[in-house]
XYZ file of C-alpha atoms in Angstrom:
270
model
C 10.535 -2.046 26.732
C 10.510 -1.470 22.520
C 10.830 2.210 21.729
C 7.184 3.629 20.841
C 7.542 6.975 19.956
C 5.522 9.374 22.379
C 5.648 6.593 25.264
C 6.618 9.040 28.406
C 8.716 6.050 30.136
C 7.673 7.523 33.799
C 8.939 4.712 35.738
C 11.115 2.242 34.495
C 9.193 -0.892 37.198
C 5.879 0.590 35.960
C 3.562 -0.918 33.409
C 2.068 0.652 30.462
C -1.730 0.996 29.589
C -3.134 0.689 26.013
C -6.822 2.003 26.606
C -9.853 3.845 24.913
C -13.069 2.805 23.090
C -13.655 0.134 21.333
C -13.962 1.711 17.762
C -14.005 5.523 16.688
C -17.369 6.789 16.936
C -16.774 10.215 16.289
C -14.208 12.362 17.169
C -15.737 14.123 20.640
C -16.353 10.947 21.971
C -12.563 10.352 21.145
C -11.239 13.408 22.456
C -13.642 13.348 25.579
C -12.124 9.860 26.131
C -8.631 10.656 25.737
C -8.369 13.913 27.399
C -9.837 11.880 30.336
C -7.481 8.705 30.444
C -4.569 11.464 29.850
C -5.382 13.352 33.340
C -5.788 10.073 35.192
C -2.422 8.488 33.486
C -0.304 11.374 33.814
C -1.149 11.918 37.741
C -0.636 8.222 37.991
C 2.904 8.253 35.561
C 1.853 5.336 33.566
C 3.118 5.168 29.896
C -0.322 5.212 27.835
C -0.900 4.076 24.173
C -4.531 5.193 23.393
C -6.551 2.193 21.568
C -9.039 3.538 18.884
C -10.120 0.874 15.882
C -10.924 2.660 12.846
C -12.716 -0.123 11.603
C -14.386 -3.329 12.268
C -14.148 -5.990 10.025
C -15.003 -8.815 12.511
C -18.742 -8.712 13.844
C -21.186 -11.399 13.996
C -24.273 -9.828 11.849
C -23.887 -7.766 8.641
C -25.683 -5.383 10.185
C -23.234 -4.728 13.373
C -21.069 -0.936 13.608
C -18.038 -1.467 11.523
C -17.220 2.278 11.215
C -17.163 6.377 10.656
C -14.907 5.541 7.437
C -11.404 4.391 7.804
C -9.651 8.205 6.632
C -12.119 9.398 8.948
C -11.488 7.599 11.626
C -7.555 7.647 11.199
C -7.720 10.889 11.028
C -9.362 11.358 14.383
C -6.486 9.232 15.825
C -4.065 11.600 14.500
C -5.382 13.995 16.157
C -5.579 12.713 19.204
C -1.952 11.872 18.958
C -1.174 15.322 18.104
C -3.368 17.253 20.721
C -2.458 14.851 23.881
C 0.665 13.935 22.181
C 0.427 10.203 22.821
C 0.623 7.468 20.786
C -1.970 5.547 19.084
C -2.504 2.241 18.575
C -5.143 0.746 15.525
C -6.381 -2.876 14.053
C -5.650 -3.822 10.420
C -7.251 -6.626 8.718
C -5.635 -6.784 5.474
C -1.610 -6.088 4.201
C -2.868 -3.414 1.720
C -4.461 -1.516 4.696
C -1.247 -1.609 6.844
C 0.906 0.986 4.472
C -2.625 3.342 5.138
C -2.815 2.839 8.705
C 0.689 3.391 9.236
C 0.264 6.843 7.856
C -1.340 8.060 11.113
C -0.685 5.629 14.471
C 2.372 4.801 16.172
C 1.345 1.227 16.815
C -0.098 -1.248 14.421
C -2.869 -4.231 15.753
C -3.132 -7.582 14.558
C -6.277 -8.774 15.449
C -6.481 -12.227 17.303
C -8.046 -14.280 14.367
C -5.545 -13.325 12.023
C -2.075 -13.758 14.364
C -0.702 -16.276 11.410
C -1.649 -14.140 8.328
C 1.883 -14.092 6.715
C 1.282 -11.695 4.475
C -0.310 -9.272 7.272
C 2.542 -9.504 9.707
C 5.191 -9.062 6.511
C 3.259 -5.384 5.727
C 3.243 -4.496 9.067
C 6.495 -5.313 10.091
C 7.780 -3.053 6.530
C 5.676 -0.236 7.927
C 8.791 0.039 10.496
C 5.926 1.107 13.180
C 5.454 -1.046 16.570
C 3.493 -4.304 15.601
C 1.146 -5.420 18.169
C 0.025 -9.100 17.759
C -2.718 -10.454 19.650
C -2.300 -13.858 20.328
C -5.487 -16.372 18.494
C -7.885 -17.779 20.734
C -6.502 -20.913 19.057
C -3.230 -20.705 19.927
C -0.544 -21.344 22.871
C 1.512 -18.747 24.028
C 4.435 -20.962 22.994
C 3.438 -20.575 19.491
C 3.017 -16.815 19.473
C 7.089 -17.186 18.549
C 6.304 -18.198 14.861
C 4.258 -15.004 14.659
C 7.605 -12.450 16.752
C 10.032 -14.497 13.652
C 7.712 -13.369 11.038
C 8.131 -9.818 11.611
C 11.649 -9.901 12.557
C 12.708 -11.978 10.172
C 10.678 -9.119 8.196
C 13.497 -6.333 9.363
C 11.494 -5.241 12.259
C 12.367 -6.288 16.063
C 9.722 -3.813 17.586
C 6.922 -6.343 18.662
C 4.747 -6.517 21.373
C 2.875 -9.813 22.116
C -1.082 -9.782 23.901
C -3.272 -12.313 25.304
C -7.016 -12.287 24.903
C -8.384 -16.239 26.632
C -8.910 -18.706 24.538
C -11.723 -20.189 23.115
C -13.482 -22.237 26.051
C -16.716 -24.197 24.460
C -19.127 -22.407 22.381
C -19.810 -18.795 23.599
C -17.042 -18.203 26.304
C -13.006 -17.807 26.674
C -10.928 -18.716 29.139
C -7.467 -17.191 30.778
C -4.659 -19.376 30.893
C -1.885 -17.026 32.823
C 1.391 -19.612 31.619
C 0.654 -17.719 28.223
C 1.798 -14.512 30.151
C 5.507 -16.234 31.018
C 5.197 -18.440 27.339
C 5.657 -14.641 25.636
C 7.599 -13.218 28.072
C 10.294 -16.410 26.626
C 10.238 -14.733 23.475
C 12.193 -12.051 24.260
C 8.804 -9.753 23.975
C 7.033 -7.250 25.756
C 3.514 -8.706 26.558
C 0.474 -7.297 27.377
C -3.185 -8.755 29.153
C -6.147 -7.377 26.827
C -8.149 -7.417 29.668
C -11.537 -6.958 28.221
C -11.710 -8.733 25.768
C -10.880 -11.665 27.345
C -14.021 -11.287 29.065
C -16.044 -11.408 25.950
C -18.823 -14.098 25.392
C -19.419 -14.289 21.607
C -20.902 -15.771 19.021
C -24.815 -14.736 21.723
C -27.881 -16.421 19.946
C -28.879 -12.409 19.447
C -25.892 -11.641 17.465
C -24.517 -9.657 19.373
C -21.051 -10.571 21.372
C -21.742 -10.121 25.530
C -19.105 -10.167 28.318
C -18.677 -10.413 32.147
C -17.297 -7.123 32.974
C -17.242 -7.831 36.569
C -14.425 -9.689 36.095
C -12.325 -7.044 34.760
C -10.388 -6.220 38.043
C -9.947 -10.033 38.603
C -8.241 -10.683 35.203
C -6.114 -6.864 35.241
C -5.541 -7.571 39.310
C -4.109 -11.246 38.392
C -1.869 -10.103 34.989
C -0.098 -7.664 37.067
C 0.836 -9.760 39.513
C 1.672 -12.724 37.549
C 4.220 -10.321 35.284
C 2.143 -8.769 32.623
C 4.442 -5.843 30.944
C 1.223 -3.939 29.983
C -2.759 -3.901 30.726
C -4.843 -3.133 27.547
C -8.363 -2.028 28.817
C -11.480 -0.944 26.218
C -13.368 2.017 28.113
C -16.027 3.783 27.328
C -18.021 6.704 29.087
C -21.139 4.731 28.593
C -20.480 1.050 27.959
C -24.548 0.449 27.237
C -24.841 2.441 24.184
C -21.260 2.308 23.073
C -21.589 0.868 19.166
C -18.804 -2.091 19.502
C -18.314 -4.050 22.088
C -20.442 -1.972 25.331
C -21.107 -5.781 26.675
C -17.244 -6.112 28.126
C -16.106 -2.672 28.003
C -15.234 -0.752 31.356
C -17.112 2.586 32.082
C -14.635 5.205 32.136
C -15.110 6.688 35.719
C -13.917 3.019 36.845
C -10.323 3.716 35.290
C -8.655 5.927 38.034
C -9.452 3.343 40.751
C -8.903 0.469 38.933
C -5.753 1.729 37.930
C -4.602 2.622 41.219
C -5.156 -0.956 42.709
C -2.761 -2.250 39.820
C 0.023 0.082 40.643
C -0.129 -1.286 44.320
C 0.187 -4.954 42.443
C 2.851 -4.123 40.767
C 4.875 -2.372 43.627
C 4.692 -5.495 45.587
C 5.776 -7.794 42.826
C 8.506 -5.449 41.865
C 9.796 -4.364 45.339
């Protein structure tokens, strides 16, 4: 596992977790979620990175929630880091955002639709931060070699790759677990983005749908085939979340799911 500042490696055989809300909706909400996840991950000894988008740039409709303001949301991410001693990750969308976000978070995340944007990858790499690149819904795991190469050749070998399914038909995604093994061949940690892989984008209403009942199924399969990490968006009340509520895990279900995943991890690494 690459070195991520603040990430506690309590068990070298364990998977790590990226978890938090889809978007930073406010300080109180972010701190509430962080506090509860910290209690769970400390108890289960799972290394954890808090996830929260400071701005949502990829929205179906112009009136969709995009954020509370860049600086305000980034300061909340920094407060989570300082108050709970946990590293944080957020998305960036343009090259100019890399240096700004790097002042507040430990990991810069490249959205799946932008994983081929050379200027964005290079800008993220040059901050010296860990760069988590989500595999495009239109790419194979093998093709992600070029994203890794762009970052490494820019002087940064701290790369994570994350799968989030492949486009299947017009409004659905499918997970091909071969991609996890193909991306591990690039000699970087590989994460399964469980909740985003269950999205049903571009619905007629203009609001993304999802299949949250399958979160446990996708997570179990990912651990079974060797994913190094699990990415899960979670919220105390997904039905009222301002972004991606249709495919988020209710926060009160997180501990039970992680306990099941630990058992699978133990079995496959025995």
